[in-house]
Each structure stands twice: as C-alpha cells, then as structure tokens.
Amino acid sequence: MRSTPRWRNVAGARRVGRPVVVPALIAVNVVVFALTVVAAGSLNRNDASALFQYGSLVPGLVTDGEWWRLITSGFLHFGPIHLLFNMFALFVIGREVEGVLGRARLITVYAVSLLGGSAAVMLFSSPASQTAGASGAVFGVMAALAVLALRLRVPARQAFGLIALNIVISIVVPGISLVGHLGGLVAGAATTAALVYTPARNGPGLQIAAVSGVVVVLLALIGVSVV
C-alpha cells in the first residue's frame, strides 16, 4: 500500500485549518477582563479588583515568592482600550503565525514571549511597579512573523515596520511598559528562530531542546533579579 505524505511546513508542523489557538487566547483574556470588571464594579477601574491585584506583576512581590504573577499578569488588562489594542493585534497577526507555525508551536511562542516580557520587567522595573497585559506575548508574536518572513525569504518590510511602529508607540505613550514589550519581542524572536532554523525532519527533539534553552535563560535572568 502507498500513502500520501503528510504536508509539513517550515517548522515541521502539519497543515492546520481554521485558527483555534488565537480565538481561544482572545476568549480567555476577555473572560478574565470581564471577571475583573464585575469584581471591581467598574469598566475603566477594573484594576481595583482583588483578582487584578492578586495577579498583576509586581517585582517586589515576586521576589517574596508570588511567582504566579509572572504568568497571570499576561492575562490582565488596564481597562477596555488596553484589552482592545492587544486582542486586535493578536487577532490580526496571530492567525498568520498560527497558519505557518501550527497550533502547538504558536502556543509555545506565546508562552515563552509572555515569560520574556515578565523577565524584562523583573530586571529593569521598580520593585513596586505594577505591570499587566498581553503586550509582551503579542510583541513576541510580532517577532515571530518577522522571523518567519526571513526564514521563508518573503518581504519582511511590513513585519519590521509594524514592530518599529509599536516600539515608537511604547516610547511615546505614557504608562506603557517598554521593557516588557522588548522582553517579549526578544523572547519571541529567539523562540521562533529555535523552531524554524532547527531541523525537524527527525522529530521535534532538537526544537524542544532549543526552546528549552531559551526558557532556561529567561528563568536564570528572573533568578538573578530576585537575588
């Protein structure tokens, strides 16, 4: 018997149909936002809720042992505009990246980018600062789009232009965590490069090892920040 070879993309992932991960991530962020709004009794001051205060990233509290904030902060947003901008960017860019990388690899890029943004905040922000938002993870997905364009040898000008525009916005608009955005950007680029430049023909073992190396570096940087 003969079988038709299964199509795999540049990262070694099988062809996916309709995006699943991106809508799921958006849904989780919206649900968490709604919970904070209900708890706070305010749409624009949802950060006053106990849930928000318990999950936002405060470096000093992470140093005291509240490690979950490194992750939970990525699903909290300061008001509806903050949420809308991040979810719109994720919707537009994330679907493209999911179509190329596949579902599992997109989740990997998103998660590591989120951790990268938190690591940068831990290293460079005040211990008493409060940070929240999916921006670090979204910047990582932007970086993934740029790396994929380079790997596939297609024009990358738009991807880099989008990144540059968002960095400028992060600098100009007050109250935005530039270091968190840059941390997610670097982590996303490194993770995507580990996925698309590491041979996958013999299985995902080398990719897992390469991505694990990125995570270990991020965890080491967080460890340095709490010493």
Short mmCIF file of C-alpha atoms in Angstrom, two decimals:
data_model
loop_
_atom_site.label_atom_id
_atom_site.label_comp_id
_atom_site.label_asym_id
_atom_site.label_seq_id
_atom_site.Cartn_x
_atom_site.Cartn_y
_atom_site.Cartn_z
CA MET A 1 0.00 0.00 0.00
CA ARG A 2 1.11 3.55 -0.69
CA SER A 3 0.22 6.54 1.40
CA THR A 4 0.25 10.23 0.57
CA PRO A 5 3.00 12.09 2.51
CA ARG A 6 1.63 14.46 5.11
CA TRP A 7 2.36 18.08 4.31
CA ARG A 8 4.60 19.83 6.86
CA ASN A 9 5.61 23.46 6.99
CA VAL A 10 9.00 25.08 7.60
CA ALA A 11 8.75 24.38 11.34
CA GLY A 12 7.81 20.74 10.81
CA ALA A 13 4.16 21.28 11.76
CA ARG A 14 1.26 19.76 9.87
CA ARG A 15 -1.13 21.94 7.93
CA VAL A 16 -3.81 23.45 10.14
CA GLY A 17 -7.25 24.62 9.13
CA ARG A 18 -9.18 27.36 10.83
CA PRO A 19 -7.21 29.11 13.61
CA VAL A 20 -8.06 27.70 17.03
CA VAL A 21 -5.36 28.95 19.41
CA VAL A 22 -5.76 32.65 18.67
CA PRO A 23 -9.55 32.75 19.28
CA ALA A 24 -9.05 30.70 22.44
CA LEU A 25 -6.41 33.10 23.78
CA ILE A 26 -8.62 36.08 22.98
CA ALA A 27 -11.56 34.41 24.74
CA VAL A 28 -9.50 33.75 27.87
CA ASN A 29 -8.29 37.35 28.02
CA VAL A 30 -11.81 38.71 27.54
CA VAL A 31 -13.28 36.43 30.21
CA VAL A 32 -10.58 37.40 32.72
CA PHE A 33 -11.17 41.06 31.93
CA ALA A 34 -14.91 40.64 32.47
CA LEU A 35 -14.28 38.99 35.83
CA THR A 36 -12.13 41.93 36.96
CA VAL A 37 -14.78 44.40 35.80
CA VAL A 38 -17.52 42.59 37.73
CA ALA A 39 -15.33 42.29 40.83
CA ALA A 40 -14.33 45.97 40.71
CA GLY A 41 -17.78 47.23 39.73
CA SER A 42 -16.13 49.46 37.16
CA LEU A 43 -15.24 49.11 33.49
CA ASN A 44 -12.31 51.52 33.49
CA ARG A 45 -11.07 50.87 37.03
CA ASN A 46 -11.09 47.11 36.86
CA ASP A 47 -7.52 47.11 38.21
CA ALA A 48 -9.02 47.90 41.63
CA SER A 49 -10.43 44.36 41.84
CA ALA A 50 -8.88 41.82 44.19
CA LEU A 51 -8.33 39.46 41.23
CA PHE A 52 -6.30 42.07 39.37
CA GLN A 53 -4.26 42.97 42.43
CA TYR A 54 -3.58 39.30 43.12
CA GLY A 55 -2.40 38.54 39.59
CA SER A 56 -0.61 41.64 38.27
CA LEU A 57 3.17 41.70 38.04
CA VAL A 58 4.80 43.48 40.98
CA PRO A 59 8.53 42.56 41.02
CA GLY A 60 8.85 43.02 44.77
CA LEU A 61 6.03 40.56 45.43
CA VAL A 62 7.51 38.03 43.01
CA THR A 63 10.76 38.30 44.96
CA ASP A 64 8.75 37.49 48.08
CA GLY A 65 7.60 34.23 46.50
CA GLU A 66 4.49 35.11 44.48
CA TRP A 67 5.84 33.52 41.30
CA TRP A 68 2.44 33.06 39.63
CA ARG A 69 2.40 36.77 38.84
CA LEU A 70 4.98 36.17 36.10
CA ILE A 71 2.25 34.38 34.11
CA THR A 72 -1.10 35.63 35.40
CA SER A 73 -0.16 39.25 34.68
CA GLY A 74 -0.21 38.42 30.97
CA PHE A 75 -3.97 37.85 31.09
CA LEU A 76 -4.92 41.07 32.90
CA HIS A 77 -5.56 44.45 31.29
CA PHE A 78 -5.94 48.03 32.49
CA GLY A 79 -9.34 48.97 31.08
CA PRO A 80 -11.10 48.15 27.78
CA ILE A 81 -8.81 50.15 25.47
CA HIS A 82 -5.76 48.25 26.69
CA LEU A 83 -7.58 44.96 26.11
CA LEU A 84 -8.89 46.02 22.69
CA PHE A 85 -5.50 47.03 21.31
CA ASN A 86 -3.81 43.82 22.43
CA MET A 87 -6.58 41.50 21.26
CA PHE A 88 -6.90 43.23 17.88
CA ALA A 89 -3.16 42.89 17.28
CA LEU A 90 -3.26 39.24 18.35
CA PHE A 91 -6.23 38.59 16.06
CA VAL A 92 -4.59 40.14 13.00
CA ILE A 93 -1.05 38.81 13.46
CA GLY A 94 -1.65 35.65 15.42
CA ARG A 95 -3.77 33.97 12.76
CA GLU A 96 -0.98 34.37 10.21
CA VAL A 97 1.60 32.94 12.57
CA GLU A 98 -0.66 30.07 13.63
CA GLY A 99 -1.20 29.15 9.99
CA VAL A 100 2.56 28.78 9.45
CA LEU A 101 3.87 27.53 12.79
CA GLY A 102 0.91 25.38 13.74
CA ARG A 103 -1.05 25.38 16.96
CA ALA A 104 1.38 23.84 19.42
CA ARG A 105 4.27 25.99 18.25
CA LEU A 106 2.20 29.18 18.39
CA ILE A 107 1.27 28.37 21.99
CA THR A 108 4.98 27.86 22.69
CA VAL A 109 5.95 31.21 21.17
CA TYR A 110 3.15 32.98 23.03
CA ALA A 111 4.01 31.43 26.40
CA VAL A 112 7.76 32.00 26.16
CA SER A 113 7.21 35.57 24.96
CA LEU A 114 4.94 36.23 27.93
CA LEU A 115 7.67 34.91 30.22
CA GLY A 116 10.24 37.04 28.39
CA GLY A 117 8.22 40.18 28.98
CA SER A 118 7.92 39.35 32.67
CA ALA A 119 11.65 38.64 32.91
CA ALA A 120 12.45 42.07 31.45
CA VAL A 121 10.11 43.76 33.92
CA MET A 122 11.75 41.87 36.78
CA LEU A 123 15.19 43.01 35.65
CA PHE A 124 14.58 46.63 34.73
CA SER A 125 11.45 47.89 36.51
CA SER A 126 10.98 49.20 40.03
CA PRO A 127 10.16 46.55 42.67
CA ALA A 128 6.97 48.46 43.47
CA SER A 129 5.81 48.89 39.87
CA GLN A 130 2.63 47.19 38.70
CA THR A 131 2.53 45.71 35.20
CA ALA A 132 -0.14 43.76 33.36
CA GLY A 133 -1.23 42.94 29.84
CA ALA A 134 -0.69 40.51 26.98
CA SER A 135 1.58 43.01 25.22
CA GLY A 136 4.79 41.08 25.86
CA ALA A 137 3.27 37.94 24.35
CA VAL A 138 1.79 39.91 21.43
CA PHE A 139 5.16 41.52 20.71
CA GLY A 140 6.60 38.01 20.67
CA VAL A 141 4.06 37.00 18.04
CA MET A 142 5.03 40.10 16.02
CA ALA A 143 8.65 38.99 16.21
CA ALA A 144 7.59 35.51 15.11
CA LEU A 145 6.02 37.00 11.98
CA ALA A 146 9.27 38.80 11.14
CA VAL A 147 11.42 35.71 11.72
CA LEU A 148 9.09 33.60 9.59
CA ALA A 149 9.30 36.13 6.77
CA LEU A 150 13.10 35.95 6.87
CA ARG A 151 13.07 32.14 7.02
CA LEU A 152 10.65 31.86 4.11
CA ARG A 153 12.54 34.54 2.19
CA VAL A 154 9.50 36.70 1.61
CA PRO A 155 9.40 40.50 2.00
CA ALA A 156 9.68 41.32 5.71
CA ARG A 157 9.42 45.10 5.46
CA GLN A 158 5.83 45.24 6.74
CA ALA A 159 6.60 42.98 9.69
CA PHE A 160 9.59 45.06 10.76
CA GLY A 161 7.65 48.27 10.14
CA LEU A 162 4.87 47.05 12.41
CA ILE A 163 7.37 46.24 15.15
CA ALA A 164 9.06 49.64 14.79
CA LEU A 165 5.71 51.46 14.93
CA ASN A 166 4.69 49.66 18.10
CA ILE A 167 8.04 50.35 19.75
CA VAL A 168 7.59 54.05 18.98
CA ILE A 169 4.10 53.94 20.49
CA SER A 170 5.53 52.23 23.56
CA ILE A 171 8.01 55.09 23.97
CA VAL A 172 5.64 57.98 23.23
CA VAL A 173 2.53 56.88 25.12
CA PRO A 174 2.96 57.22 28.90
CA GLY A 175 2.25 54.31 31.22
CA ILE A 176 3.34 51.60 28.76
CA SER A 177 6.00 49.10 29.83
CA LEU A 178 8.60 49.42 27.08
CA VAL A 179 10.91 46.90 28.76
CA GLY A 180 8.10 44.35 28.92
CA HIS A 181 7.42 44.79 25.23
CA LEU A 182 11.08 44.46 24.30
CA GLY A 183 11.48 41.41 26.52
CA GLY A 184 8.58 39.70 24.77
CA LEU A 185 9.95 40.75 21.38
CA VAL A 186 13.38 39.22 22.01
CA ALA A 187 11.96 36.06 23.56
CA GLY A 188 9.52 35.61 20.69
CA ALA A 189 12.22 36.07 18.07
CA ALA A 190 14.56 33.62 19.82
CA THR A 191 11.82 31.01 20.25
CA THR A 192 10.65 31.25 16.66
CA ALA A 193 14.22 31.03 15.38
CA ALA A 194 14.70 27.93 17.52
CA LEU A 195 11.64 26.40 15.87
CA VAL A 196 12.25 27.26 12.22
CA TYR A 197 16.04 27.08 11.98
CA THR A 198 16.39 23.79 13.89
CA PRO A 199 15.97 20.71 11.67
CA ALA A 200 12.70 18.91 12.40
CA ARG A 201 12.98 16.08 9.89
CA ASN A 202 13.92 13.59 12.61
CA GLY A 203 11.27 14.73 15.07
CA PRO A 204 10.83 17.73 17.32
CA GLY A 205 13.55 16.73 19.79
CA LEU A 206 16.06 19.37 18.70
CA GLN A 207 13.37 22.04 18.64
CA ILE A 208 12.28 21.16 22.16
CA ALA A 209 15.89 21.34 23.32
CA ALA A 210 16.44 24.71 21.63
CA VAL A 211 13.26 26.25 23.06
CA SER A 212 14.08 24.79 26.47
CA GLY A 213 17.39 26.62 26.27
CA VAL A 214 15.55 29.93 25.75
CA VAL A 215 13.32 29.21 28.75
CA VAL A 216 16.29 28.32 30.94
CA VAL A 217 17.96 31.63 30.08
CA LEU A 218 14.78 33.55 30.95
CA LEU A 219 14.39 31.71 34.24
CA ALA A 220 18.04 32.40 35.04
CA LEU A 221 17.51 36.13 34.38
CA ILE A 222 14.47 36.10 36.66
CA GLY A 223 16.53 34.30 39.28
CA VAL A 224 19.21 36.99 39.04
CA SER A 225 16.58 39.70 39.51
CA VAL A 226 15.30 38.24 42.77
CA VAL A 227 18.72 37.76 44.39
#
